[in-house]
PDB file of C-alpha atoms in Angstrom:
ATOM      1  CA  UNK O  14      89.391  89.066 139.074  1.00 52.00           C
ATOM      2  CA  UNK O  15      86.896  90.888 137.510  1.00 58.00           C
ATOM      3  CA  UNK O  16      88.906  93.065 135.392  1.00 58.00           C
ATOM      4  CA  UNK O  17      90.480  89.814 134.150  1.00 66.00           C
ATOM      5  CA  UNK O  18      87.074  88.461 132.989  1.00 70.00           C
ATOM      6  CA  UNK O  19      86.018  91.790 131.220  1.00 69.00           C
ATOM      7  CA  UNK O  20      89.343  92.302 129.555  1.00 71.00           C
ATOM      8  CA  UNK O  21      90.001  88.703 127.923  1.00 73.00           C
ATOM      9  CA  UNK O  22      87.772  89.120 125.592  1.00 76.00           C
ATOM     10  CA  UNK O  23      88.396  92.671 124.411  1.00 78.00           C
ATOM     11  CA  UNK O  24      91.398  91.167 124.296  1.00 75.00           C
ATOM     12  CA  UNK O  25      90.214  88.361 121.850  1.00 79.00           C
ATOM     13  CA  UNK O  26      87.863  90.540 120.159  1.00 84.00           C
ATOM     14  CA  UNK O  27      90.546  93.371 119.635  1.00 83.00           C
ATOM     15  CA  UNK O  28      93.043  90.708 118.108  1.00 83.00           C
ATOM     16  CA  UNK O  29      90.474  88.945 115.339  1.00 88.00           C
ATOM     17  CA  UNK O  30      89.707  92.598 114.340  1.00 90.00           C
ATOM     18  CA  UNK O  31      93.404  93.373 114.060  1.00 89.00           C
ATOM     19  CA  UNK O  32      93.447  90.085 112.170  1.00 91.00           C
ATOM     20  CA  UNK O  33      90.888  91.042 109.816  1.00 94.00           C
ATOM     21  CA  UNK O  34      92.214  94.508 109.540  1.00 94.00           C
ATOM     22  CA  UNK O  35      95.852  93.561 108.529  1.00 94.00           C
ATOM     23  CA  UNK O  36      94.601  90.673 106.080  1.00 96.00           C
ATOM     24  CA  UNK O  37      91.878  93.160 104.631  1.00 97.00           C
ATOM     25  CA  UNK O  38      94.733  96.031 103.929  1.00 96.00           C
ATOM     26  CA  UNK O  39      97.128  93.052 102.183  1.00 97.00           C
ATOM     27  CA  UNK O  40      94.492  91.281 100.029  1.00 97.00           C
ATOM     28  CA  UNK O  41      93.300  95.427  99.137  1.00 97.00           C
ATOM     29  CA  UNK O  42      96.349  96.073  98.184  1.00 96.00           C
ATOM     30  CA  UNK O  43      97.529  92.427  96.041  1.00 96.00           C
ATOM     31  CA  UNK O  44      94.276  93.258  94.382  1.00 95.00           C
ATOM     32  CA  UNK O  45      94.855  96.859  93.790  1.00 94.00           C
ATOM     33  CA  UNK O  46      97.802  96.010  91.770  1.00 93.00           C
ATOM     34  CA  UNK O  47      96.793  93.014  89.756  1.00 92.00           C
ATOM     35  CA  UNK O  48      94.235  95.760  88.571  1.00 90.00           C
ATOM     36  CA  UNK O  49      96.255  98.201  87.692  1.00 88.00           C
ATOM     37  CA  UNK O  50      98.312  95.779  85.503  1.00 86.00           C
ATOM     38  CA  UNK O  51      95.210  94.547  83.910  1.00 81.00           C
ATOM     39  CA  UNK O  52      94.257  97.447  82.837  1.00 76.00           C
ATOM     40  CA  UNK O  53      94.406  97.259  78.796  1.00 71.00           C
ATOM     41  CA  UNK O  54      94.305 101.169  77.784  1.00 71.00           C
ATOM     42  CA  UNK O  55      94.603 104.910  79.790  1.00 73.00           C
ATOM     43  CA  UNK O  56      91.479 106.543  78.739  1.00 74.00           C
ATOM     44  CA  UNK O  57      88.633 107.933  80.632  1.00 81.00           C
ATOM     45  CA  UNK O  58      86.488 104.636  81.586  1.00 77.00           C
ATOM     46  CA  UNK O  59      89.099 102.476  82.543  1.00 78.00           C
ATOM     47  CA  UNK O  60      90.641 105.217  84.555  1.00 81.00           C
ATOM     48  CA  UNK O  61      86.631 105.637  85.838  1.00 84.00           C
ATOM     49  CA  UNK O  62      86.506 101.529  86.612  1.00 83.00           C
ATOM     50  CA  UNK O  63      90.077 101.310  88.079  1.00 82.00           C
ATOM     51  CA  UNK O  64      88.857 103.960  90.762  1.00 86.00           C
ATOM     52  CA  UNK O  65      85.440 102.899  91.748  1.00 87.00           C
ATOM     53  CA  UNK O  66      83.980  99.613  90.319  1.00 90.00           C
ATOM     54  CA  UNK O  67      87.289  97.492  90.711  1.00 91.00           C
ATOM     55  CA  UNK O  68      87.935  98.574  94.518  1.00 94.00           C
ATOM     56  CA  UNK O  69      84.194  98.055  95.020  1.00 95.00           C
ATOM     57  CA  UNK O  70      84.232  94.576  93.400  1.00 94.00           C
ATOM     58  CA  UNK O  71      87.263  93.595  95.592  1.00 95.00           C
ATOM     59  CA  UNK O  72      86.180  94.577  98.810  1.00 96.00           C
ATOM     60  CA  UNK O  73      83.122  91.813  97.959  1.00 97.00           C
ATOM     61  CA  UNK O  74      86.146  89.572  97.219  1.00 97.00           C
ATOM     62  CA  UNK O  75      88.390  90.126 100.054  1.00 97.00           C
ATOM     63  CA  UNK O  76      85.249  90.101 102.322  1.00 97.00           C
ATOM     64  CA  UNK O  77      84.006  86.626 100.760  1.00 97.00           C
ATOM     65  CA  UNK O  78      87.688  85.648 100.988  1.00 97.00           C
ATOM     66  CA  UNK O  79      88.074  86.346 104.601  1.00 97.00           C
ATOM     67  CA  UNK O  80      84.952  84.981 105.492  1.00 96.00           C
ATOM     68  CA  UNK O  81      85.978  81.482 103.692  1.00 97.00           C
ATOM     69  CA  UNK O  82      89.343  81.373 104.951  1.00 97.00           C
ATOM     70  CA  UNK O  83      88.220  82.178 108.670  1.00 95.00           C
ATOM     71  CA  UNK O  84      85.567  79.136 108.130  1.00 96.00           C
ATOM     72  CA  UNK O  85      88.369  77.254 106.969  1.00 95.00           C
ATOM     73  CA  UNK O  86      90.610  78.083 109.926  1.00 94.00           C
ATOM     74  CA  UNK O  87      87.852  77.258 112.739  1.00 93.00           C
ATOM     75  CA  UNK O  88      89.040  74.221 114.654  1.00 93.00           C
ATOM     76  CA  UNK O  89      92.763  76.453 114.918  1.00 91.00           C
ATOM     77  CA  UNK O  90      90.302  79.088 117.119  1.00 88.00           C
ATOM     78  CA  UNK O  91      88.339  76.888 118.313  1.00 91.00           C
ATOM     79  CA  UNK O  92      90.023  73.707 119.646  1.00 92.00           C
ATOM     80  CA  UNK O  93      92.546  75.063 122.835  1.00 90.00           C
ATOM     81  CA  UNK O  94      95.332  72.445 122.209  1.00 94.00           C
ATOM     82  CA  UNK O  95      95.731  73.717 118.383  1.00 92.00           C
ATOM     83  CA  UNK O  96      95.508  76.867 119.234  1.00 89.00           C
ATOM     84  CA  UNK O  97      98.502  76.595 121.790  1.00 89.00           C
ATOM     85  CA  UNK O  98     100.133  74.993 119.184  1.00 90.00           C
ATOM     86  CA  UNK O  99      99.703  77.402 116.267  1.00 89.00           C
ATOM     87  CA  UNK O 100     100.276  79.797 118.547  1.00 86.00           C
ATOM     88  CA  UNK O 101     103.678  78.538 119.853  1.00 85.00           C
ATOM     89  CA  UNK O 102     104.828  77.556 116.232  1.00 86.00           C
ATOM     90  CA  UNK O 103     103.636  81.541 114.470  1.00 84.00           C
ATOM     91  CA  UNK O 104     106.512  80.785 112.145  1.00 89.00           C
ATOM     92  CA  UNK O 105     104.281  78.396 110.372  1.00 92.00           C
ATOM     93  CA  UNK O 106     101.915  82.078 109.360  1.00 92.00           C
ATOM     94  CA  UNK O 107     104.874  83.417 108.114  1.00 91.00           C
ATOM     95  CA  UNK O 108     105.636  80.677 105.522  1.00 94.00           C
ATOM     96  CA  UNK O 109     102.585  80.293 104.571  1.00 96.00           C
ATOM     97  CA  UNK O 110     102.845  84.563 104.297  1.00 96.00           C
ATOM     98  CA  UNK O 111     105.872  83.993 102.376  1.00 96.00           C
ATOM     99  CA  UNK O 112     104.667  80.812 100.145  1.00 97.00           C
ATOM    100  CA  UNK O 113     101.605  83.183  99.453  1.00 97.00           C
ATOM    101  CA  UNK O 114     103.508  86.173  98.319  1.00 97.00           C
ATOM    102  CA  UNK O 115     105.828  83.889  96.357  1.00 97.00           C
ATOM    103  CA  UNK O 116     103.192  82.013  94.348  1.00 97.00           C
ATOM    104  CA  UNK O 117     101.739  85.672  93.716  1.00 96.00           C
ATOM    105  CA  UNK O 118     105.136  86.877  91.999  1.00 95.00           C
ATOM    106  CA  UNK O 119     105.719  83.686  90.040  1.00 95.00           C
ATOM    107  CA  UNK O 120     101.947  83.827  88.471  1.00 93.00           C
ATOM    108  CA  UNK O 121     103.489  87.305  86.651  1.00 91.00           C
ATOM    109  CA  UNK O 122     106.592  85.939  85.634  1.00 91.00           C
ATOM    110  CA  UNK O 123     106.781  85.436  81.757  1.00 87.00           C
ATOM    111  CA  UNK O 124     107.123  82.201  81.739  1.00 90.00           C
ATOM    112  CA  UNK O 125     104.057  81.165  83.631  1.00 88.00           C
ATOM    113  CA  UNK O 126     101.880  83.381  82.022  1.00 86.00           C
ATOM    114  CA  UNK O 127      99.110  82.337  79.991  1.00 86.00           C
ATOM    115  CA  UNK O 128      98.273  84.411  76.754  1.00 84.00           C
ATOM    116  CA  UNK O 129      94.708  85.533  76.113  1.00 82.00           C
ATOM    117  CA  UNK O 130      93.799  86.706  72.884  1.00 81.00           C
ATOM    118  CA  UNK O 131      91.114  90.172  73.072  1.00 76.00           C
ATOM    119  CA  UNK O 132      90.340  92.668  70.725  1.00 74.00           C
ATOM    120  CA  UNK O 133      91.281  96.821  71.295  1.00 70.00           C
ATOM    121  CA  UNK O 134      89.991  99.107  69.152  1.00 72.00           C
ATOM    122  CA  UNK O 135      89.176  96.418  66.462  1.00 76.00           C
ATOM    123  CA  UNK O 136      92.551  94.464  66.484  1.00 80.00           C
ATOM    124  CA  UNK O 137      93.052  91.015  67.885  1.00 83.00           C
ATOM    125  CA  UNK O 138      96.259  91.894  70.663  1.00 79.00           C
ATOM    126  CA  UNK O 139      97.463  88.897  72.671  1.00 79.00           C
ATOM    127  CA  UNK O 140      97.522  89.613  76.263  1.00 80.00           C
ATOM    128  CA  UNK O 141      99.486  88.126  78.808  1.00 83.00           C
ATOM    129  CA  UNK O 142      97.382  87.080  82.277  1.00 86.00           C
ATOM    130  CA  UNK O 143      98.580  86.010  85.199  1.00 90.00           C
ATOM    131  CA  UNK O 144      98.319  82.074  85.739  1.00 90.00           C
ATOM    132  CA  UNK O 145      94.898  81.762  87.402  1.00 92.00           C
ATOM    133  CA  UNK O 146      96.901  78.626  89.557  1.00 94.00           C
ATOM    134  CA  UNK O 147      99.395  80.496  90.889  1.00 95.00           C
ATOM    135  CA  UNK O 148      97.230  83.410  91.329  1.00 95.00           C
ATOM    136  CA  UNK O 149      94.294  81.727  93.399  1.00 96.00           C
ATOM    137  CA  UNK O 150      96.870  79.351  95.197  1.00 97.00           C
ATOM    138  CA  UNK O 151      98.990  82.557  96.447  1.00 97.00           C
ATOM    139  CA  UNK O 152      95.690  84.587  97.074  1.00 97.00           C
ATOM    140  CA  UNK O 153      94.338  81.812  99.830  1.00 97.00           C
ATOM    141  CA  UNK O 154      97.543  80.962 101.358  1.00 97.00           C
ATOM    142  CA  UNK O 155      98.301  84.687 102.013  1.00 97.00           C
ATOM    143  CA  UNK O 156      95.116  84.945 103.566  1.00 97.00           C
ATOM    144  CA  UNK O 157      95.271  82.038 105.832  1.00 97.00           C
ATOM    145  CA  UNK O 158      98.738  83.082 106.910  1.00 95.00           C
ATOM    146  CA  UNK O 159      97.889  85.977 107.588  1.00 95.00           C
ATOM    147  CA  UNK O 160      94.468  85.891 108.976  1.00 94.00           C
ATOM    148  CA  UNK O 161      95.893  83.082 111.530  1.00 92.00           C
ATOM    149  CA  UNK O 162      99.151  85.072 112.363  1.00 90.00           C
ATOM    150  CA  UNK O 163      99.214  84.667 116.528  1.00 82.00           C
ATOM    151  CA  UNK O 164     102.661  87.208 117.321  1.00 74.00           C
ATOM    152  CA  UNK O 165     103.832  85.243 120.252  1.00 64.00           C
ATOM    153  CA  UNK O 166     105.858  88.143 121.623  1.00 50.00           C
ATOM    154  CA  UNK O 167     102.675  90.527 121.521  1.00 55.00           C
ATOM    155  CA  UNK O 168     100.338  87.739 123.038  1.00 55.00           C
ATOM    156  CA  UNK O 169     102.530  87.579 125.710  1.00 59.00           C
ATOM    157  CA  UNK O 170     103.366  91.161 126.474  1.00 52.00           C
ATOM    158  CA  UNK O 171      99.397  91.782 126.796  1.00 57.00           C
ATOM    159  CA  UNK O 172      98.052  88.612 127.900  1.00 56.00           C
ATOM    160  CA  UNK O 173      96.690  88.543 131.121  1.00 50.00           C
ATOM    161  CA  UNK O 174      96.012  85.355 133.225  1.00 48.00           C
TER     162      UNK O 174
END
């Protein structure tokens, strides 16, 4: 009885961490490489930003990102019957994983993306970005998907009642 009181929630604790953890290695790397095909020109400060402002600047992101989504995703923690119920139906995480990763691939397509005009060494170059749409939309649904993924199988192996 009393090992079952001190280990439900580790249990708990040990999950929203692994949660977190997976979600925070994902958005890391999405963000990663919509930086590295930003990045204009190879010289020696983009090279310098790449490596430490950008990853800097996206763990703020990610962290902000988590934070919202996890606000956002309350009453599925929170109230027990929804929680059974996302937790029975975990196939719903994985569209939304999918739909996520989906919307993230079309924003780069060609056809979808929007053109920016800039200036590189003096000349006006058109640049093609990402559409900011597709981008955020994929960006919040991969999160929630994945930040509310409940694997039923591994619940269930180490749940104990």
């Amino acid at each position: 009885m009393i090992i079952n009181s001190v280990m439900k929630p580790i249990i708990q604790i040990s999950s929203i961490l692994f949660q977190i953890g997976i979600t925070f290695c994902c958005l890391f790397s999405v963000y990663m490489y919509f930086a590295i095909i930003d990045t204009e020109e190879v010289d020696m400060i983009n090279e310098i930003m790449l490596f430490t402002v950008k990853p800097l600047f996206g763990i703020v992101l990610i962290s902000i990102t988590i934070s919202f989504v996890y606000i956002i995703g309350l009453p599925i923690r929170i109230y027990s019957k929804l929680n059974e119920w996302w937790k029975a139906h975990s196939i719903i995480s994985l569209v939304f994983v999918t739909v996520g990763i989906i919307f993230l691939a079309l924003s780069l397509l060609p056809y979808f993306e929007i053109p920016i005009k800039s200036r590189i060494d003096g000349k006006e170059v058109v640049k093609n970005m990402p559409n900011e749409l597709l981008l955020n939309s994929g960006w919040f649904i991969l999160t929630f998907g994945l930040l509310h993924y409940y694997p039923k199988t591994l619940f269930n192996i180490i749940s104990i009642k």
